[in-house]
Backbone as ProteinMPNN parsed JSONL, in Angstrom:
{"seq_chain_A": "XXXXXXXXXXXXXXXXXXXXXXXXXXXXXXXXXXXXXXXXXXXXXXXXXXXXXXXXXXXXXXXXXXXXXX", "coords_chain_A": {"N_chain_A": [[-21.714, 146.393, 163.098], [-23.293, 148.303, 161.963], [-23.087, 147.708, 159.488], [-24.38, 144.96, 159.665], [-27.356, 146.287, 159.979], [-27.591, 147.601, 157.744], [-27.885, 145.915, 155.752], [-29.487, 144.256, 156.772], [-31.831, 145.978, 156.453], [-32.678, 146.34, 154.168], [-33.48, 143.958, 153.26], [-35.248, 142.749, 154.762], [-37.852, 144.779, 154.231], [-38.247, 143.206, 151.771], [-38.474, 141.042, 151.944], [-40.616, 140.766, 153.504], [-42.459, 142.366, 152.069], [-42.958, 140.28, 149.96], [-44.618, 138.775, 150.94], [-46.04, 139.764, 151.892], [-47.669, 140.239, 149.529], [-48.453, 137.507, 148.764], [-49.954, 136.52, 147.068], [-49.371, 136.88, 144.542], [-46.325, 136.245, 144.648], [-46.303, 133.575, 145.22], [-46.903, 132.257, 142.956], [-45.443, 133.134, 141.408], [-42.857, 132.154, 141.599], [-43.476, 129.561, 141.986], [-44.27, 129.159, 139.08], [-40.993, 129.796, 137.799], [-39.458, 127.576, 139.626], [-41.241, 125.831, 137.817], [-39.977, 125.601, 135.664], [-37.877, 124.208, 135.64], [-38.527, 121.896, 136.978], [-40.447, 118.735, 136.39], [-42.945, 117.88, 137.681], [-45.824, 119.202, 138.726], [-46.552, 118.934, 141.479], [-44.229, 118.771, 142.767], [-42.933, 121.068, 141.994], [-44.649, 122.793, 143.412], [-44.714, 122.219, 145.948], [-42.044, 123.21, 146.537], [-42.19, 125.849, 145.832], [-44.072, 126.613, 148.151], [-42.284, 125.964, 149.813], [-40.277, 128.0, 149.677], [-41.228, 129.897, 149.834], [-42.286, 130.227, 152.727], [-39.546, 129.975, 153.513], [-38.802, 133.221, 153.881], [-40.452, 134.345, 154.987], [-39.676, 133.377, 157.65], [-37.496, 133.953, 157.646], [-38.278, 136.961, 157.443], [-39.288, 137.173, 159.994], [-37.121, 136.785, 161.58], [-35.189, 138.613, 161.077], [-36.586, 140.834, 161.464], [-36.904, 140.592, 164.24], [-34.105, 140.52, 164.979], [-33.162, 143.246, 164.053], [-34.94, 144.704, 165.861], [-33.588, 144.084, 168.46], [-30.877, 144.967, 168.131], [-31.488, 147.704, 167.963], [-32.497, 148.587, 170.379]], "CA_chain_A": [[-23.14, 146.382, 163.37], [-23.994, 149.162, 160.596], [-23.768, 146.743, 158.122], [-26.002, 144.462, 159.429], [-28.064, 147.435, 159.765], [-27.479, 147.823, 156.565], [-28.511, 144.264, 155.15], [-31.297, 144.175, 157.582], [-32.98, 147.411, 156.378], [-33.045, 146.437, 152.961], [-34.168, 142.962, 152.963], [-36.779, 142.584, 155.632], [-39.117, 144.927, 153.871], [-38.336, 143.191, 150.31], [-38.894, 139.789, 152.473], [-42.33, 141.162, 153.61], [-43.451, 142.664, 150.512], [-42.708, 139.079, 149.143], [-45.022, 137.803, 152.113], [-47.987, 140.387, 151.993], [-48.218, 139.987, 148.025], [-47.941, 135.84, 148.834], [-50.618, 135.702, 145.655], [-48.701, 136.932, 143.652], [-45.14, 135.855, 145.356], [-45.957, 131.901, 144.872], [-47.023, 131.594, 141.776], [-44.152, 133.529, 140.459], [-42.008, 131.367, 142.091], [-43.785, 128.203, 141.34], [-43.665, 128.959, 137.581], [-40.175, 129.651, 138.153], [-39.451, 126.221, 139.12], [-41.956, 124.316, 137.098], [-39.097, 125.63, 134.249], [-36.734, 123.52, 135.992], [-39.129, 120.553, 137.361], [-41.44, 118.23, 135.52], [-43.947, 117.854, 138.315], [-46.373, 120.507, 139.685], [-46.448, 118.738, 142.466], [-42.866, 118.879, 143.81], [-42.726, 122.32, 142.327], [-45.438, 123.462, 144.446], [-44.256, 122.161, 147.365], [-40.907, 123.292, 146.5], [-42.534, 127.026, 146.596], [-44.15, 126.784, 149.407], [-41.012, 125.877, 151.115], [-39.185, 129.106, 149.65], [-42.439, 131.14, 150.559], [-41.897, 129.657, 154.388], [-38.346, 130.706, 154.203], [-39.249, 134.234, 153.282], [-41.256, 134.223, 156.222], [-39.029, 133.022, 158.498], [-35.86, 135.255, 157.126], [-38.555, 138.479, 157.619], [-39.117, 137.458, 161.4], [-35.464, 136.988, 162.431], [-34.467, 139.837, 160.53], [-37.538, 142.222, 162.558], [-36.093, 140.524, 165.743], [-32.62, 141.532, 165.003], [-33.351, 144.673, 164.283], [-35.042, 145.054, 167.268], [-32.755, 143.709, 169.553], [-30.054, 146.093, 167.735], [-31.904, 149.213, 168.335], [-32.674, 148.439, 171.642]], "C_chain_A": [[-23.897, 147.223, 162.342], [-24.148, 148.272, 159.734], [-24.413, 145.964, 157.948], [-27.388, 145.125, 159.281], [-28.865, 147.482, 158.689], [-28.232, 147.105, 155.519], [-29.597, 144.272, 155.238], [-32.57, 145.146, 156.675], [-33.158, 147.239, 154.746], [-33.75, 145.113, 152.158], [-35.4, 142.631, 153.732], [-37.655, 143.03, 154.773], [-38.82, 144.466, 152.626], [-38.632, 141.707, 150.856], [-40.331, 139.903, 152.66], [-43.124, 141.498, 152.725], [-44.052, 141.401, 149.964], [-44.021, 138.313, 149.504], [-46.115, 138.396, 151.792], [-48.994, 140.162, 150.273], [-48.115, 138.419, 147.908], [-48.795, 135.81, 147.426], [-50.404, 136.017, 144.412], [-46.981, 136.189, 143.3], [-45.05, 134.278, 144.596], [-46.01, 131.38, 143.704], [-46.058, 131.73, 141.149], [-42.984, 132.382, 140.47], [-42.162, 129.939, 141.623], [-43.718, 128.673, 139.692], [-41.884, 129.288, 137.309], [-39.305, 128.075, 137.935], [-40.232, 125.607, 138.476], [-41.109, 124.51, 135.572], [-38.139, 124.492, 134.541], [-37.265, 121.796, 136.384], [-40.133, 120.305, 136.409], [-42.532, 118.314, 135.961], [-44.471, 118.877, 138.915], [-46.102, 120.156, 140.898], [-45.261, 119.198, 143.616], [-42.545, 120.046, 143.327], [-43.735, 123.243, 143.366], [-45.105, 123.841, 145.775], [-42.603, 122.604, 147.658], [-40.917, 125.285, 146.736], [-43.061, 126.923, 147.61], [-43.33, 126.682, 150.495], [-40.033, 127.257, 151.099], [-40.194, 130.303, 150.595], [-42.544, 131.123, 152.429], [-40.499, 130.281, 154.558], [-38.181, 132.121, 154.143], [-39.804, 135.08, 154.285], [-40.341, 134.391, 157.189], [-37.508, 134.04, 158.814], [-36.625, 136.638, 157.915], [-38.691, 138.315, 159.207], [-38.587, 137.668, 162.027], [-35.186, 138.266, 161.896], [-35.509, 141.158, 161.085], [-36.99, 141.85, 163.863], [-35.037, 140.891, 165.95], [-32.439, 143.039, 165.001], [-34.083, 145.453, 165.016], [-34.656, 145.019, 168.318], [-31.429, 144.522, 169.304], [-29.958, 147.352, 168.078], [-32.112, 149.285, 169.522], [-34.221, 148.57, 172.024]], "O_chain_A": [[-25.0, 146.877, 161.92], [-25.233, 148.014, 159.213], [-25.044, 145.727, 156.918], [-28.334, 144.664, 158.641], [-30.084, 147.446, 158.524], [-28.988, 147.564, 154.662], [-30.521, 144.288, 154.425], [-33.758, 144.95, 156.42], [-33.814, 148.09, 154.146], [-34.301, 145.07, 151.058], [-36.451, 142.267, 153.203], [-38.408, 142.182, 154.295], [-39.108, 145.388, 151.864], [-39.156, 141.045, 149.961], [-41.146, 139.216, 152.044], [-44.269, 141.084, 152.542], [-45.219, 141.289, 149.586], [-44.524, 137.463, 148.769], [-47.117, 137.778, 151.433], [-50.179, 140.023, 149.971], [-47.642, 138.031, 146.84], [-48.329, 135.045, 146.581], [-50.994, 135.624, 143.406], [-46.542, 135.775, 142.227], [-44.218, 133.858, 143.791], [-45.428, 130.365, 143.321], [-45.605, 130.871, 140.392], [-42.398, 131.895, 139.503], [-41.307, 129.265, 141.048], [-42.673, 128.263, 139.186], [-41.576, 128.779, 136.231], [-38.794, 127.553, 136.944], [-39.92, 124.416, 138.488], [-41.386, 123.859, 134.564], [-37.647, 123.88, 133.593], [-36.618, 120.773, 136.157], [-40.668, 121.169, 135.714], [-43.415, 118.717, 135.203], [-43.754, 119.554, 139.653], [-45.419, 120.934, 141.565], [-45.316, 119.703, 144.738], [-41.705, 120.553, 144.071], [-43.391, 124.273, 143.946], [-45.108, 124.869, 146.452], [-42.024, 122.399, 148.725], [-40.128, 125.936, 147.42], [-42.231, 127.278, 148.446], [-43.461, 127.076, 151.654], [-39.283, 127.611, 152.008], [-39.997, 131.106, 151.508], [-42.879, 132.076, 153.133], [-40.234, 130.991, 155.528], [-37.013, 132.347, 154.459], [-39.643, 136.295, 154.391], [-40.15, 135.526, 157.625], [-36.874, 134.529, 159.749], [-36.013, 137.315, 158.74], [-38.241, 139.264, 159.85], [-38.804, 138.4, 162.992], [-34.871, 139.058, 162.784], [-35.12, 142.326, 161.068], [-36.608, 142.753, 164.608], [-34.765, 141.556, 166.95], [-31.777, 143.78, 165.728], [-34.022, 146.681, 164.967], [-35.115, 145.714, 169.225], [-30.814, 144.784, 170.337], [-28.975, 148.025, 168.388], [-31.835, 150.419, 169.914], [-34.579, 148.455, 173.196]]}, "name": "protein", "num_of_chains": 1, "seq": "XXXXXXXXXXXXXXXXXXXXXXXXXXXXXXXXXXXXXXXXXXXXXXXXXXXXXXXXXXXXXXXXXXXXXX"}
C-alpha cells in the first residue's frame, strides 16, 4: 500500500498541474502530435483525448488516496 502511496503522491499533483495549466498543457501536447500526424484535426482531437485522460487519472488517483487514508 506504501507504494501506491508512493505513485499516487507523485502523480496526482503532476496530473493536476497538467489540468490547471490546460492552456498551456494542450497545445504542448497538440504540437507534440501534429510532429507525428498530418492533420490538425485528428491531432487536436487526439489531445483533447490525452487532456481527458489526465483528468480522469487525477480523479481516481484523489479517490484512492482518499479511500487509503481513510
Amino acid at each position: 500500500m506504501d507504494i501506491l502511496n508512493g505513485f499516487l503522491s507523485f502523480f496526482v499533483p503532476l496530473f493536476l498541474l497538467l489540468v490547471y495549466y490546460w492552456y498551456i498543457s494542450i497545445p504542448v501536447v497538440a504540437l507534440v502530435i501534429f510532429g507525428y500526424i498530418k492533420t490538425k484535426n485528428e491531432g487536436l482531437k487526439r489531445a483533447l483525448r490525452i487532456f481527458l485522460a489526465f483528468i480522469i487519472l487525477a480523479v481516481v488517483g484523489i479517490l484512492i488516496m482518499m479511500i487509503s487514508n481513510g
